[in-house]
CSV table of C-alpha atoms and ligand atoms in Angstrom, one decimal:
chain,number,residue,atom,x,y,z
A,1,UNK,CA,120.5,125.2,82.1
A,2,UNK,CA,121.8,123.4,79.2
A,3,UNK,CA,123.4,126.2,78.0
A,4,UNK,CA,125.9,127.0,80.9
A,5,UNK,CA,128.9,124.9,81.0
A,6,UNK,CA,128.0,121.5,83.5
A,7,UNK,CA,131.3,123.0,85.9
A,8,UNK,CA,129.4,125.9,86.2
A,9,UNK,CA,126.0,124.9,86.7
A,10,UNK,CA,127.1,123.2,90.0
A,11,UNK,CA,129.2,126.2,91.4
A,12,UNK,CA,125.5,128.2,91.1
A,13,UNK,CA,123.8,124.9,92.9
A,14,UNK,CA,126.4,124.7,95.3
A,15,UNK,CA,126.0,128.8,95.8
A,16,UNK,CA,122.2,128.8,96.0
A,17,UNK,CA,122.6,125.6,98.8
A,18,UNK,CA,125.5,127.8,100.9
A,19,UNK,CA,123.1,130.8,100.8
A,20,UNK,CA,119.6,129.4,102.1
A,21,UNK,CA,121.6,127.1,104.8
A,22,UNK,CA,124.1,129.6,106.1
A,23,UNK,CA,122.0,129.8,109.0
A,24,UNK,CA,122.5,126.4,109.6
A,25,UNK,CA,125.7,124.4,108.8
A,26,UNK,CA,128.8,124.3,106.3
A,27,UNK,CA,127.6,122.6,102.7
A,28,UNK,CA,130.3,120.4,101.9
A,29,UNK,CA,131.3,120.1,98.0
A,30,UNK,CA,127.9,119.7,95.4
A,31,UNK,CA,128.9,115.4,94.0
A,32,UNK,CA,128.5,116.1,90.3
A,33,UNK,CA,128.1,113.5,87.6
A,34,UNK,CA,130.9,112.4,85.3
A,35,UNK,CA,128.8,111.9,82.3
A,36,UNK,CA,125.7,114.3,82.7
A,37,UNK,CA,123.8,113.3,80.0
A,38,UNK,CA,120.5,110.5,79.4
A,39,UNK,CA,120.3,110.1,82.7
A,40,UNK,CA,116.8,110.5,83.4
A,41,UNK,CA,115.0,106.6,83.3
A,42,UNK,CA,111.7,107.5,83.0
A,43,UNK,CA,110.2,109.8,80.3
A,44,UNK,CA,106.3,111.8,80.4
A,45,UNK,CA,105.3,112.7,77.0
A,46,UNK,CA,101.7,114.2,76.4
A,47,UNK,CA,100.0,113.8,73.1
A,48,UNK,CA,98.3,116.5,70.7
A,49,UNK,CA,97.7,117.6,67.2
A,50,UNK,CA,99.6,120.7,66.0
A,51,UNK,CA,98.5,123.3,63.8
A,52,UNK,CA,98.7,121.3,60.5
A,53,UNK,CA,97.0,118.3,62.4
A,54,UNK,CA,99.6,116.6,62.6
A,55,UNK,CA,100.5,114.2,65.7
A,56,UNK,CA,102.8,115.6,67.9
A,57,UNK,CA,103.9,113.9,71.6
A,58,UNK,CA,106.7,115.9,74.1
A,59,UNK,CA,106.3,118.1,77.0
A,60,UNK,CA,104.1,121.3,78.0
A,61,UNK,CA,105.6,124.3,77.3
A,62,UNK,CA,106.1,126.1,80.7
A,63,UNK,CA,103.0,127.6,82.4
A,64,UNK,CA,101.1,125.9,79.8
A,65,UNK,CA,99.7,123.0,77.9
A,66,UNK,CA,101.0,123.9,74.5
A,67,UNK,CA,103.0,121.0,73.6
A,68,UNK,CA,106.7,121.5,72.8
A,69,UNK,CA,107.4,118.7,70.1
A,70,UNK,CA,110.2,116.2,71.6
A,71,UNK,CA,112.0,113.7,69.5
A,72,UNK,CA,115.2,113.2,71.5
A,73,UNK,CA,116.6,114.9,74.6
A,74,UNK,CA,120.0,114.6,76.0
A,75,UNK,CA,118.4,114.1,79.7
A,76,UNK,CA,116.8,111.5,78.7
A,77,UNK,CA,117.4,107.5,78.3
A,78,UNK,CA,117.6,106.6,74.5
A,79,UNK,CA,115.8,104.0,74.1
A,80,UNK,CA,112.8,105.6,76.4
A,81,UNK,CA,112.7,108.2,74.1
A,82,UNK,CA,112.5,106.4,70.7
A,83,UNK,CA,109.7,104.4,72.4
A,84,UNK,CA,107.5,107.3,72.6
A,85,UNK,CA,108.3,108.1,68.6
A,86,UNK,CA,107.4,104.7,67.8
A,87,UNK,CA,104.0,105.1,69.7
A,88,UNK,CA,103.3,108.1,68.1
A,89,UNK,CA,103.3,106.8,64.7
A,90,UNK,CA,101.4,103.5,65.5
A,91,UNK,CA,98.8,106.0,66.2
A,92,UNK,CA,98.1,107.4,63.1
A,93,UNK,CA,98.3,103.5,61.3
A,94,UNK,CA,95.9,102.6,63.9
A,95,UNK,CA,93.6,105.3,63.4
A,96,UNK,CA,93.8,106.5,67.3
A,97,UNK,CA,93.8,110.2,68.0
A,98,UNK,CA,95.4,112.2,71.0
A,99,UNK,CA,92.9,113.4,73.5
A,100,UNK,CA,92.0,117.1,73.2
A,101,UNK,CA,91.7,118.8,76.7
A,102,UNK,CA,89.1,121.5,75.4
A,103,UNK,CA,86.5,118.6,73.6
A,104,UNK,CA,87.3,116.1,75.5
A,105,UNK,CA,87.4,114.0,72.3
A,106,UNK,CA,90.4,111.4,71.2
A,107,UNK,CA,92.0,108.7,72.9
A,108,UNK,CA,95.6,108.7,74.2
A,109,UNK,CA,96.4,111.5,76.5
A,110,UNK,CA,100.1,110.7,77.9
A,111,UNK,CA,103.1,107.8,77.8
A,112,UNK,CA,105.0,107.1,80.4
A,113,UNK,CA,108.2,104.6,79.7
A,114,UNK,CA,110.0,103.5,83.2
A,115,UNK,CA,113.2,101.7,82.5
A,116,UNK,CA,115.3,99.7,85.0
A,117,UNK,CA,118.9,100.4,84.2
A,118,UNK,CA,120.8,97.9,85.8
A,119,UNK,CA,118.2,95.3,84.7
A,120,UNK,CA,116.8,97.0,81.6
A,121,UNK,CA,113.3,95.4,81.9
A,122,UNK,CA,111.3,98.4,80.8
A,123,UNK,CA,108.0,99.8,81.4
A,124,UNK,CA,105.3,101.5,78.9
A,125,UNK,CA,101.8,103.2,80.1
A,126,UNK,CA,99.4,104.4,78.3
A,127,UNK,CA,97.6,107.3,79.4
A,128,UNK,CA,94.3,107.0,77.9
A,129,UNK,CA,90.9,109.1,78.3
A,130,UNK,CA,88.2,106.0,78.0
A,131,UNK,CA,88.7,102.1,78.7
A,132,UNK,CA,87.8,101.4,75.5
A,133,UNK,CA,91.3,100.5,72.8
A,134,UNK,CA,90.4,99.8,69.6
A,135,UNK,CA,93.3,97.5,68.2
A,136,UNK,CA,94.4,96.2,71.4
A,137,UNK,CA,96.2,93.4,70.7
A,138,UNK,CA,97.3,94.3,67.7
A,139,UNK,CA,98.3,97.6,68.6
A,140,UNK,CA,100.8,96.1,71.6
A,141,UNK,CA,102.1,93.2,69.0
A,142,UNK,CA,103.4,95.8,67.1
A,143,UNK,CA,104.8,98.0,69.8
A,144,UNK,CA,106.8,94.7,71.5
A,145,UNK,CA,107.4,94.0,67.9
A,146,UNK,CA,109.4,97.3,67.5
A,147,UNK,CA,111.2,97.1,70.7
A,148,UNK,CA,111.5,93.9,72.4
A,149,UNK,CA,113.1,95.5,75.3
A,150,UNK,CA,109.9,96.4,76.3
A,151,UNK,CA,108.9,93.8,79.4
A,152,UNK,CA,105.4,95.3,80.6
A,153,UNK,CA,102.7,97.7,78.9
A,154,UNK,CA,99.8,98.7,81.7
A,155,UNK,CA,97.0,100.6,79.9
A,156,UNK,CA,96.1,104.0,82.6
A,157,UNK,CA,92.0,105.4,82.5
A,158,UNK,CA,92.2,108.9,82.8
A,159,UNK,CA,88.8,109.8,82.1
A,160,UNK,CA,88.8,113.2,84.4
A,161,UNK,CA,89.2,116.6,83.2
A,162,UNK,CA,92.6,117.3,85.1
A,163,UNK,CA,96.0,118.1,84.9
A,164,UNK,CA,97.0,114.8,86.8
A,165,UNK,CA,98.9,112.5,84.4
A,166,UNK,CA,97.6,109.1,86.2
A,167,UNK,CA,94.1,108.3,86.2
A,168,UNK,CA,93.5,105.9,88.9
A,169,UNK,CA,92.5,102.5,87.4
A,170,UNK,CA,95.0,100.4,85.5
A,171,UNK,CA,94.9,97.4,83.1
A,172,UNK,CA,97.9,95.1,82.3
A,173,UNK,CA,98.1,94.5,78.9
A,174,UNK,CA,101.1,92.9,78.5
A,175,UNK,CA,103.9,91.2,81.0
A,176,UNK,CA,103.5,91.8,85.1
A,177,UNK,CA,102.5,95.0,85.0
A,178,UNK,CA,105.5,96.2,86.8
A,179,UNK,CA,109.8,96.1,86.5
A,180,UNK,CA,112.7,95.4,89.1
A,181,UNK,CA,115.5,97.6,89.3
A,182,UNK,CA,118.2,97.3,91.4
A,183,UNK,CA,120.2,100.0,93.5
A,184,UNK,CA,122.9,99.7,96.3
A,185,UNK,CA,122.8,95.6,95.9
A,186,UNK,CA,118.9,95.2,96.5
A,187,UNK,CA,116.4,94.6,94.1
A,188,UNK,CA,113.5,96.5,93.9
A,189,UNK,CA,109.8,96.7,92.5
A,190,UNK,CA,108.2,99.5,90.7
A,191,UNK,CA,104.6,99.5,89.9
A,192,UNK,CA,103.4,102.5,87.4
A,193,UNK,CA,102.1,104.8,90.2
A,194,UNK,CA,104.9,104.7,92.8
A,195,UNK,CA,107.5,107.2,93.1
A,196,UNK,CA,111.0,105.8,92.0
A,197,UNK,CA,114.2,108.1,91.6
A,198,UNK,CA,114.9,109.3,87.8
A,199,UNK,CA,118.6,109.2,88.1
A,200,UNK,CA,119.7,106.0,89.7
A,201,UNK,CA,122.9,106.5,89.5
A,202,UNK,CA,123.3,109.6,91.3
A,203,UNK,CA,120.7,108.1,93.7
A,204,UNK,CA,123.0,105.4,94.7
A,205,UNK,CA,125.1,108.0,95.9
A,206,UNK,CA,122.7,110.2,97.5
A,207,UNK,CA,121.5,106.9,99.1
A,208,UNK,CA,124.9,105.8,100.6
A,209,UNK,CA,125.4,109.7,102.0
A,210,UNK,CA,122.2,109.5,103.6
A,211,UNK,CA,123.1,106.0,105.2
A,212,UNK,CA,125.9,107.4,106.2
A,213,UNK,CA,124.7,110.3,107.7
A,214,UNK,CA,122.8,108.2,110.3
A,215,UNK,CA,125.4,106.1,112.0
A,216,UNK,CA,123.6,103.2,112.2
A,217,UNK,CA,124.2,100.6,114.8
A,218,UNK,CA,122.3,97.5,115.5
A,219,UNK,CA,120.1,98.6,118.4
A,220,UNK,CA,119.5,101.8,116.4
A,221,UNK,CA,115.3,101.8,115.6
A,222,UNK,CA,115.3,104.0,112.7
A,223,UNK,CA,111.6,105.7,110.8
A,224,UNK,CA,111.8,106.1,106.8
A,225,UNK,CA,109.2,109.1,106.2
A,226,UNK,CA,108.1,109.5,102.9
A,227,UNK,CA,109.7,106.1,102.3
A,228,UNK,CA,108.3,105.5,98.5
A,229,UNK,CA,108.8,101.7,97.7
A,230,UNK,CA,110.9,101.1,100.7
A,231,UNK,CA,114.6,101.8,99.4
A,232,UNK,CA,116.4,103.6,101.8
A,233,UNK,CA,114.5,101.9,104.5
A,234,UNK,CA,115.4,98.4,103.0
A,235,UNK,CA,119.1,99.7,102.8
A,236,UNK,CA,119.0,101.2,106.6
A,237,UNK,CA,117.6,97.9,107.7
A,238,UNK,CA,120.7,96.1,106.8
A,239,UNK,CA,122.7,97.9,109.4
A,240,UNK,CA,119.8,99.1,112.2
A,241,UNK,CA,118.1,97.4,114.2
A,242,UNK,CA,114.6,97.8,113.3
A,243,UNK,CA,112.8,100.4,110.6
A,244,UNK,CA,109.5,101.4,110.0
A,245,UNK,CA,109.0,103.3,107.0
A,246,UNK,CA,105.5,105.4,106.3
A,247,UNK,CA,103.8,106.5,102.6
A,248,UNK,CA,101.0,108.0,101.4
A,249,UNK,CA,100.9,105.9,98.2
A,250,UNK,CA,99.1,102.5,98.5
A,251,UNK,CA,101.0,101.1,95.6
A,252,UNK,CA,103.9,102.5,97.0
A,253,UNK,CA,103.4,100.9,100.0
A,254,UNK,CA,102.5,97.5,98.1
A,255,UNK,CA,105.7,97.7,96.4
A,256,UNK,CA,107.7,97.9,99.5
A,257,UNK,CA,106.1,95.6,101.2
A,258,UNK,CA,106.9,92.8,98.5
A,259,UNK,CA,110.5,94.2,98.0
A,260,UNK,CA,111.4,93.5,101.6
A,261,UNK,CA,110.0,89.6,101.0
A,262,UNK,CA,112.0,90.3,97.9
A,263,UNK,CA,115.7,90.4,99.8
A,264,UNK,CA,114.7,89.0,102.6
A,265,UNK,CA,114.9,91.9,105.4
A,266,UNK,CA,112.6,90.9,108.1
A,267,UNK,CA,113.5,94.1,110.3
A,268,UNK,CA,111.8,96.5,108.3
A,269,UNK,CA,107.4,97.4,108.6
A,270,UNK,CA,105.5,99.5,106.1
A,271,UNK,CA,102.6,101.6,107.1
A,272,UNK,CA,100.1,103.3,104.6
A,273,UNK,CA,99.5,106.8,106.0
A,274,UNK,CA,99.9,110.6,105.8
A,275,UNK,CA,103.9,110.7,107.7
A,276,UNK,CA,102.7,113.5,110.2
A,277,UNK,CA,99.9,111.7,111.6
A,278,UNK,CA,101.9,108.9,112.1
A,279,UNK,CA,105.2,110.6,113.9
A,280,UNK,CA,101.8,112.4,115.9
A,281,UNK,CA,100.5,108.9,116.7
A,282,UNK,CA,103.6,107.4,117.7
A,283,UNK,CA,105.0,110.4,119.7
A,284,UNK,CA,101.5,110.3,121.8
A,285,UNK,CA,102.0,106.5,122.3
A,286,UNK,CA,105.4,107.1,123.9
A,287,UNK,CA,106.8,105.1,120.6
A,288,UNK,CA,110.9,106.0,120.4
A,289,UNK,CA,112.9,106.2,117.3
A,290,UNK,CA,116.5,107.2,117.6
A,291,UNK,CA,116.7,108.0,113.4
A,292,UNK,CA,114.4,109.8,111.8
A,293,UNK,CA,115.2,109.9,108.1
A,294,UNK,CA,113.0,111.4,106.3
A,295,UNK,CA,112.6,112.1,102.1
A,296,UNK,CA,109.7,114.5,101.7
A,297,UNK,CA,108.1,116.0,98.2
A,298,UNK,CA,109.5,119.3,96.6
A,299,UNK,CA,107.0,121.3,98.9
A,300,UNK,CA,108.6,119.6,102.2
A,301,UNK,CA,107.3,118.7,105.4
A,302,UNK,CA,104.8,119.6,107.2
A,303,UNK,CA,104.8,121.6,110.9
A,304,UNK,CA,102.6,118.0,112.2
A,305,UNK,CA,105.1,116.4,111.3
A,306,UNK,CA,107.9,118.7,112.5
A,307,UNK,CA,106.2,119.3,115.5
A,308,UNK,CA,105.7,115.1,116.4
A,309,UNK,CA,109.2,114.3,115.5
A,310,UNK,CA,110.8,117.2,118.0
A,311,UNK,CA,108.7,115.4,120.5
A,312,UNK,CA,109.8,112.1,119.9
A,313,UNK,CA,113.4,113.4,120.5
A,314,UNK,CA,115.2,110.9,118.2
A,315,UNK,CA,119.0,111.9,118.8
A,316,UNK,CA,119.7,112.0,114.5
A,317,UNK,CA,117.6,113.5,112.2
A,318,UNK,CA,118.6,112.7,108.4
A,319,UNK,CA,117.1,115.2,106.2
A,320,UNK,CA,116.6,114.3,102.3
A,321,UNK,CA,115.6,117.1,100.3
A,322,UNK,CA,114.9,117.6,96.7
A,323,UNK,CA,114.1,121.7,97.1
A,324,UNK,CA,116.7,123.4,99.2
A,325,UNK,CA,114.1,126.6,99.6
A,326,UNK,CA,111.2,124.1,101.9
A,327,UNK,CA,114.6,122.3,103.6
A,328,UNK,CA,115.9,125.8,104.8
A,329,UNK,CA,111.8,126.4,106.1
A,330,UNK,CA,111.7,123.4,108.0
A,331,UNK,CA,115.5,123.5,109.4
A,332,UNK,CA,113.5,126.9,111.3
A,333,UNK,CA,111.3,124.7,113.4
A,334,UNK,CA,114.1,121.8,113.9
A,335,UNK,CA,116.1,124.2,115.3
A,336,UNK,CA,113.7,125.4,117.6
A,337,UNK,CA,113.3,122.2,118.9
A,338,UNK,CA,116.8,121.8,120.2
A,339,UNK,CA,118.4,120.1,117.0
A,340,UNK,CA,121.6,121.2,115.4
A,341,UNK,CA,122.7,120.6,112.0
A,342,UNK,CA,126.4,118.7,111.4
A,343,UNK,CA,126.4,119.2,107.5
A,344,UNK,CA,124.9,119.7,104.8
A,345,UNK,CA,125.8,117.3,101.4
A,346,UNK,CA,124.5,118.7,98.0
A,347,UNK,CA,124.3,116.0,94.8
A,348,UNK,CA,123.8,116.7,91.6
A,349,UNK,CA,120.5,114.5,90.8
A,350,UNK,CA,119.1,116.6,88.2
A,351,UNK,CA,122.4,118.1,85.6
A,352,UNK,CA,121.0,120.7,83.3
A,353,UNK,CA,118.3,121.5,85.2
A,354,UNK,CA,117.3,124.1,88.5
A,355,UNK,CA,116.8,121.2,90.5
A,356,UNK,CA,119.5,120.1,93.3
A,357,UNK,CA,119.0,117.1,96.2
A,358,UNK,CA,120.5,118.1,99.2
A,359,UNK,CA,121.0,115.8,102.7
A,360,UNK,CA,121.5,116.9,106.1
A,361,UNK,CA,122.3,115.5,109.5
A,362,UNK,CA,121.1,116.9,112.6
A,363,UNK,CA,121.8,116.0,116.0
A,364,UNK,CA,119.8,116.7,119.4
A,365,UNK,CA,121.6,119.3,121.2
A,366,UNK,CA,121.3,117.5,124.6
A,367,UNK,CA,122.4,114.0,123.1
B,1,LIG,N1,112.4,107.9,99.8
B,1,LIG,C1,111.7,107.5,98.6
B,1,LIG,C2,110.6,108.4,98.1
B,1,LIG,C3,110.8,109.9,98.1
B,1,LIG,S1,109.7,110.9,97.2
B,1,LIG,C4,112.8,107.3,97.5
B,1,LIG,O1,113.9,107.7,97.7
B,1,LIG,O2,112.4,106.7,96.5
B,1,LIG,C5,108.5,111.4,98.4
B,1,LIG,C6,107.5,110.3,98.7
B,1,LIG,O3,106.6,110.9,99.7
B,1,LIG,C7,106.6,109.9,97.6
B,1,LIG,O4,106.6,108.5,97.5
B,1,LIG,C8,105.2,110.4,98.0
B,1,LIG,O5,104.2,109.5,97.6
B,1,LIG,C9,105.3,110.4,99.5
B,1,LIG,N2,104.4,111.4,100.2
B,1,LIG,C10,103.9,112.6,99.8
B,1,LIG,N3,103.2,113.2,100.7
B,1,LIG,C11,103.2,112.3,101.8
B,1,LIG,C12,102.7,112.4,103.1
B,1,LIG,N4,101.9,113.4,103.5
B,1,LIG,N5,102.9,111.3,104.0
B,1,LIG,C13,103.6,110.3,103.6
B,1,LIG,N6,104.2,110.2,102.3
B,1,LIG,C14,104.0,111.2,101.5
């Protein structure tokens, strides 16, 4: 959306918000950034030759995998992005070639850079197709040469023919093999795999909203649903009374695990698990919550889940939602199930782009 003025961008977010939850609530005012621009703190670039052979690295062309050459991009962080340039022409001097999806041939497939802004420890992982690195060492004493700011390099086996980035073994090559960042005051851990917000500081204020939104007092026992590495359960905990927070992601879950030990929050439990079956497990154990807040994928939650939580009655419901068009869908079945939402708070997570984070508070009607 680059090329409609940033004022403008968020009256048509702010539009497209008031128009799928009409049904449901008043949208108060979309929180814009004030400088819009290399926000993003992690970067994806997949590697290929172009038509003169040459080594090219960026992102897919839409509805494809022709590669769109990338250099620089105002969305993105700086530094991340002359990483991936510097990687690219270490290949050729080490005589590694990208992977080619149709022959199944070369070596490096994707690199992903994570970088901790308020700590600026920073993250490299290289996607390659075989376990196997020629140059190893060498290769990553010149990369840390390069850029020193670089903390951690984890090598990723993708050996499948897929469109998955991640390939499900790992191998540390240099530093821990993961970086801290810290948001809202609490430091956090961030291994290659798990999800972690792209624009931290928009997420800080999402965050707070969120918290917010819930009301939390000290006897309050509060579930964080598709809680990632545990950061808005770990920030809940300091004002509830107890939270359990459920993910899919074993890493994930790792991560949140040690991240509580981390800042010391002892009133906060992490559970490995699809989030519907759990709300289904705990509704037909007679387990309570009086919070529900819940932060699922673009393609929201599911009717288990829905279903499991309306039984559970929790009097707020705190709805995080990164695609407006699944939060409208599952606002349906809430509503059904006796809860009405207060509000609705847009922010602008994602400048220049479709893409708009939304939270909402519901309330039982009966509480
Ligand atoms: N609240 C976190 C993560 C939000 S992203 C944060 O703000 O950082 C959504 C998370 O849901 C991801 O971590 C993803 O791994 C997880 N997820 C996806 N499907 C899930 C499911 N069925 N059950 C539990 N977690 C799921």
């Amino acid at each position: 959306m680059m090329h409609i003025p940033y004022e403008t961008q968020l009256k048509i977010k702010q539009s497209r918000v008031e128009r799928l939850l009409r049904p449901f609530c008043r949208v108060e005012k979309i929180i814009g950034m004030d400088n819009p621009y290399h926000y993003r703190n992690k970067v994806s670039a997949a590697f290929g030759v172009n038509r003169r052979r040459e080594i090219i690295s960026g992102v897919y062309q839409s509805s494809s995998h022709s590669i769109v050459s990338v250099d620089d991009c105002l969305i993105e962080d700086k530094a991340a992005d002359k990483i991936v340039v510097t990687i690219r022409s270490l290949l050729s001097s080490f005589r590694l070639l990208p992977y080619n999806e149709d022959s199944q041939m070369g070596f490096l497939r994707h690199v992903l850079i994570r970088r901790g802004f308020a700590t600026g420890q920073t993250m490299v992982v290289l996607v390659t197709a075989r376990e196997m690195f020629p140059g190893k060492s060498n290769f990553v004493r010149a990369l840390i040469a390069a850029h020193p700011e670089i903390t951690t390099i984890v090598q990723n086996i993708n050996g499948e023919r897929t469109s998955m980035v991640l390939g499900d073994r790992e191998k540390v090559l240099y530093g821990r093999g993961k970086i801290e960042d810290i948001l809202c005051g609490l430091r956090f851990n961030i291994s290659p795999r798990s999800f972690y917000q792209i624009n931290p500081v928009q997420t800080e204020i999402l965050y707070k909203k969120a918290i917010e939104a819930a009301r939390l007092t000290r006897s309050d026992r509060v579930i964080d649903a598709y809680c990632g590495i545990g950061t808005i359960g770990m920030i809940a905990a300091e004002s509830a009374g107890q939270v359990v927070g459920v993910e899919l992601n074993g890493d994930a879950v790792r991560d949140a695990r040690e991240n509580a030990r981390l800042n010391f929050i002892d009133n906060v439990r992490f559970y490995k698990g699809d989030a519907g079956l759990f709300m289904d497990e705990m509704a037909s154990n007679g387990d309570r919550a009086d919070v529900v807040i819940m932060d699922p994928p673009r393609s929201g939650s599911s009717e288990r889940f829905l279903r499991s939580l309306v039984n559970m009655r929790p009097d707020r419901v705190v709805y995080v939602s990164c695609n407006p068009e699944t939060l409208a869908r599952d606002l349906v079945l809430l509503k059904k199930g006796g809860y009405r939402a207060q509000y609705a708070q847009p922010v602008d997570m994602f400048p220049h782009t479709e893409h708009v984070e939304t939270v909402v508070l519901m309330m039982r009607k009966d509480a």
